[in-house]
mmCIF file of C-alpha atoms in Angstrom:
data_model
loop_
_atom_site.group_PDB
_atom_site.id
_atom_site.type_symbol
_atom_site.label_atom_id
_atom_site.label_comp_id
_atom_site.label_asym_id
_atom_site.label_seq_id
_atom_site.Cartn_x
_atom_site.Cartn_y
_atom_site.Cartn_z
ATOM 1 C CA ILE A 1109 -8.771 0.441 10.756
ATOM 2 C CA ARG A 1110 -6.765 0.791 7.571
ATOM 3 C CA SER A 1111 -6.193 -2.928 7.260
ATOM 4 C CA VAL A 1112 -9.878 -3.775 7.609
ATOM 5 C CA PHE A 1113 -11.026 -1.192 5.076
ATOM 6 C CA VAL A 1114 -8.307 -1.955 2.547
ATOM 7 C CA CYS A 1115 -8.876 -5.709 2.762
ATOM 8 C CA ILE A 1116 -12.607 -5.212 2.203
ATOM 9 C CA ALA A 1117 -11.791 -3.043 -0.807
ATOM 10 C CA ILE A 1118 -9.339 -5.452 -2.406
ATOM 11 C CA GLU A 1119 -11.746 -8.334 -2.028
ATOM 12 C CA ALA A 1120 -14.343 -6.327 -3.966
ATOM 13 C CA SER A 1121 -11.739 -5.170 -6.518
ATOM 14 C CA VAL A 1122 -11.179 -8.652 -7.902
ATOM 15 C CA LYS A 1123 -14.407 -8.674 -9.898
ATOM 16 C CA ASN A 1124 -13.523 -5.373 -11.605
ATOM 17 C CA PHE A 1125 -9.813 -6.037 -12.215
ATOM 18 C CA SER A 1126 -8.823 -5.828 -15.899
ATOM 19 C CA SER A 1127 -5.621 -6.052 -17.897
ATOM 20 C CA ALA A 1128 -5.663 -2.234 -18.170
ATOM 21 C CA ASP A 1129 -5.782 -2.011 -14.374
ATOM 22 C CA GLU A 1130 -2.913 -4.469 -14.148
ATOM 23 C CA ARG A 1131 -0.827 -2.319 -16.506
ATOM 24 C CA LYS A 1132 -1.657 0.783 -14.451
ATOM 25 C CA LEU A 1133 -0.621 -0.905 -11.184
ATOM 26 C CA LEU A 1134 2.566 -2.340 -12.713
ATOM 27 C CA GLN A 1135 3.485 1.117 -14.031
ATOM 28 C CA LEU A 1136 2.995 2.580 -10.565
ATOM 29 C CA ILE A 1137 5.253 -0.142 -9.111
ATOM 30 C CA ASP A 1138 7.914 0.682 -11.700
ATOM 31 C CA ASP A 1139 7.568 4.408 -11.022
ATOM 32 C CA GLN A 1140 7.835 3.835 -7.275
ATOM 33 C CA ASP A 1141 10.950 1.740 -7.732
ATOM 34 C CA LYS A 1142 12.586 4.557 -9.727
ATOM 35 C CA THR A 1143 11.944 7.026 -6.902
ATOM 36 C CA ILE A 1144 14.199 4.945 -4.655
ATOM 37 C CA ASP A 1145 17.116 5.255 -7.051
ATOM 38 C CA ARG A 1146 16.566 9.033 -7.211
ATOM 39 C CA GLY A 1147 16.114 9.347 -3.463
ATOM 40 C CA ASP A 1148 12.730 11.021 -4.022
ATOM 41 C CA MET A 1149 10.798 9.853 -0.999
ATOM 42 C CA ILE A 1150 7.987 12.390 -1.368
ATOM 43 C CA SER A 1151 7.128 10.954 -4.795
ATOM 44 C CA ASN A 1152 7.653 7.430 -3.459
ATOM 45 C CA ILE A 1153 4.942 7.854 -0.849
ATOM 46 C CA ALA A 1154 2.645 9.660 -3.313
ATOM 47 C CA ILE A 1155 2.962 6.784 -5.789
ATOM 48 C CA ASP A 1156 2.375 4.273 -2.999
ATOM 49 C CA SER A 1157 -0.835 6.122 -2.155
ATOM 50 C CA ALA A 1158 -1.828 6.176 -5.837
ATOM 51 C CA PHE A 1159 -1.355 2.383 -6.002
ATOM 52 C CA HIS A 1160 -3.744 1.906 -3.109
ATOM 53 C CA GLY A 1161 -6.075 4.499 -4.632
ATOM 54 C CA VAL A 1162 -6.445 2.411 -7.791
ATOM 55 C CA ILE A 1163 -7.528 -0.545 -5.675
ATOM 56 C CA MET A 1164 -10.020 1.639 -3.812
ATOM 57 C CA GLU A 1165 -11.417 2.844 -7.120
ATOM 58 C CA LEU A 1166 -11.732 -0.724 -8.410
ATOM 59 C CA SER A 1167 -13.647 -1.748 -5.309
ATOM 60 C CA GLY A 1168 -16.504 0.540 -6.245
ATOM 61 C CA TYR A 1169 -16.889 1.654 -2.639
ATOM 62 C CA LYS A 1170 -17.342 5.386 -2.299
ATOM 63 C CA VAL A 1171 -17.316 5.712 1.503
ATOM 64 C CA ILE A 1172 -14.166 3.722 2.348
ATOM 65 C CA PRO A 1173 -11.692 6.172 0.740
ATOM 66 C CA ASP A 1174 -13.245 9.068 2.676
ATOM 67 C CA LEU A 1175 -13.042 7.180 5.964
ATOM 68 C CA LEU A 1176 -9.458 6.146 5.269
ATOM 69 C CA GLN A 1177 -8.450 9.695 4.417
ATOM 70 C CA ARG A 1178 -9.480 10.759 7.902
ATOM 71 C CA ALA A 1179 -7.330 8.063 9.497
ATOM 72 C CA MET A 1180 -4.323 8.442 7.202
ATOM 73 C CA GLY A 1181 -2.811 11.599 8.721
ATOM 74 C CA GLU A 1182 -0.890 9.787 11.425
ATOM 75 C CA ILE A 1183 -0.190 6.822 9.173
ATOM 76 C CA LEU A 1184 1.448 9.081 6.573
ATOM 77 C CA ARG A 1185 3.581 10.776 9.209
ATOM 78 C CA ALA A 1186 4.804 7.406 10.435
ATOM 79 C CA ARG A 1187 5.367 6.196 6.867
ATOM 80 C CA HIS A 1188 7.626 9.170 6.192
ATOM 81 C CA MET A 1189 9.688 8.205 9.216
ATOM 82 C CA SER A 1190 9.688 4.462 8.491
ATOM 83 C CA ILE A 1191 11.394 4.852 5.105
ATOM 84 C CA LYS A 1192 14.631 5.378 7.025
ATOM 85 C CA LEU A 1193 14.648 1.769 8.207
ATOM 86 C CA PRO A 1194 17.166 -0.475 6.403
ATOM 87 C CA GLY A 1195 15.519 -2.443 3.598
ATOM 88 C CA ARG A 1196 12.200 -0.668 4.068
ATOM 89 C CA LEU A 1197 12.233 1.187 0.746
ATOM 90 C CA ARG A 1198 11.868 -1.870 -1.460
ATOM 91 C CA GLU A 1199 9.583 -3.753 0.925
ATOM 92 C CA PRO A 1200 6.378 -2.022 -0.263
ATOM 93 C CA ILE A 1201 7.293 -2.723 -3.879
ATOM 94 C CA ILE A 1202 7.569 -6.438 -3.155
ATOM 95 C CA GLY A 1203 4.200 -6.264 -1.409
ATOM 96 C CA HIS A 1204 2.639 -4.418 -4.340
ATOM 97 C CA GLN A 1205 3.945 -7.044 -6.761
ATOM 98 C CA ALA A 1206 2.343 -9.778 -4.641
ATOM 99 C CA ILE A 1207 -0.937 -7.845 -4.610
ATOM 100 C CA VAL A 1208 -0.985 -7.543 -8.415
ATOM 101 C CA LYS A 1209 -0.197 -11.251 -8.724
ATOM 102 C CA ALA A 1210 -3.087 -12.054 -6.393
ATOM 103 C CA LEU A 1211 -5.450 -9.773 -8.320
ATOM 104 C CA ARG A 1212 -4.374 -11.486 -11.527
ATOM 105 C CA SER A 1213 -5.299 -14.855 -9.972
ATOM 106 C CA GLY A 1214 -8.873 -13.694 -9.530
ATOM 107 C CA ASN A 1215 -9.031 -15.264 -6.083
ATOM 108 C CA PRO A 1216 -10.405 -12.807 -3.498
ATOM 109 C CA LYS A 1217 -8.912 -14.783 -0.612
ATOM 110 C CA ASP A 1218 -5.422 -14.578 -2.156
ATOM 111 C CA CYS A 1219 -5.897 -10.835 -2.625
ATOM 112 C CA VAL A 1220 -6.818 -10.313 1.014
ATOM 113 C CA THR A 1221 -3.855 -12.443 2.121
ATOM 114 C CA ALA A 1222 -1.425 -10.455 -0.055
ATOM 115 C CA MET A 1223 -2.815 -7.115 1.117
ATOM 116 C CA LYS A 1224 -2.811 -8.142 4.774
ATOM 117 C CA SER A 1225 0.805 -9.312 4.518
ATOM 118 C CA HIS A 1226 1.771 -6.015 2.874
ATOM 119 C CA LEU A 1227 0.042 -3.915 5.532
ATOM 120 C CA ASP A 1228 1.352 -6.071 8.390
ATOM 121 C CA LYS A 1229 4.933 -5.428 7.255
ATOM 122 C CA SER A 1230 4.212 -1.731 7.069
ATOM 123 C CA PHE A 1231 2.744 -1.818 10.571
ATOM 124 C CA VAL A 1232 5.860 -3.528 11.942
ATOM 125 C CA SER A 1233 8.053 -0.815 10.400
ATOM 126 C CA ILE A 1234 5.883 1.938 11.794
ATOM 127 C CA MET A 1235 5.971 0.371 15.250
ATOM 128 C CA GLN A 1236 9.776 0.147 15.097
ATOM 129 C CA ILE A 1237 9.954 3.866 14.385
ATOM 130 C CA LEU A 1238 7.509 4.761 17.131
ATOM 131 C CA GLU A 1239 9.379 2.601 19.640
ATOM 132 C CA SER A 1240 12.666 4.271 18.704
ATOM 133 C CA LEU A 1241 11.113 7.664 19.429
ATOM 134 C CA ASN A 1242 9.893 6.575 22.864
ATOM 135 C CA PRO A 1243 12.547 4.262 24.324
ATOM 136 C CA GLU A 1244 11.840 3.035 27.833
#
């Protein structure tokens, strides 16, 4: 559900993306990176959410953020657990950088591809955590 909504939003965001938005997203990426060095995972996840919030805002859609908020409870719980996976902390930052690059290109298809790749990696991490909690 998240992937579908977020990909729809980023595709719409391209037409509204400005250099000011790029600076805002790059600052959030930098801020998120600094949380890793401090070991501040609460702020890390909050900044990650803010990054995605900017994209939602740029899309102009008013309903999608509300629908996503309802689905995000379990996703956030799993994200908190997935940050313990080796290499997982910097993975979202790399994905966010690719998303900004795609937005800068102005190509909606590239934006969807970058976002889908980012979310797919997150999904794999979440599944690894869930599988570790329920070994068969």
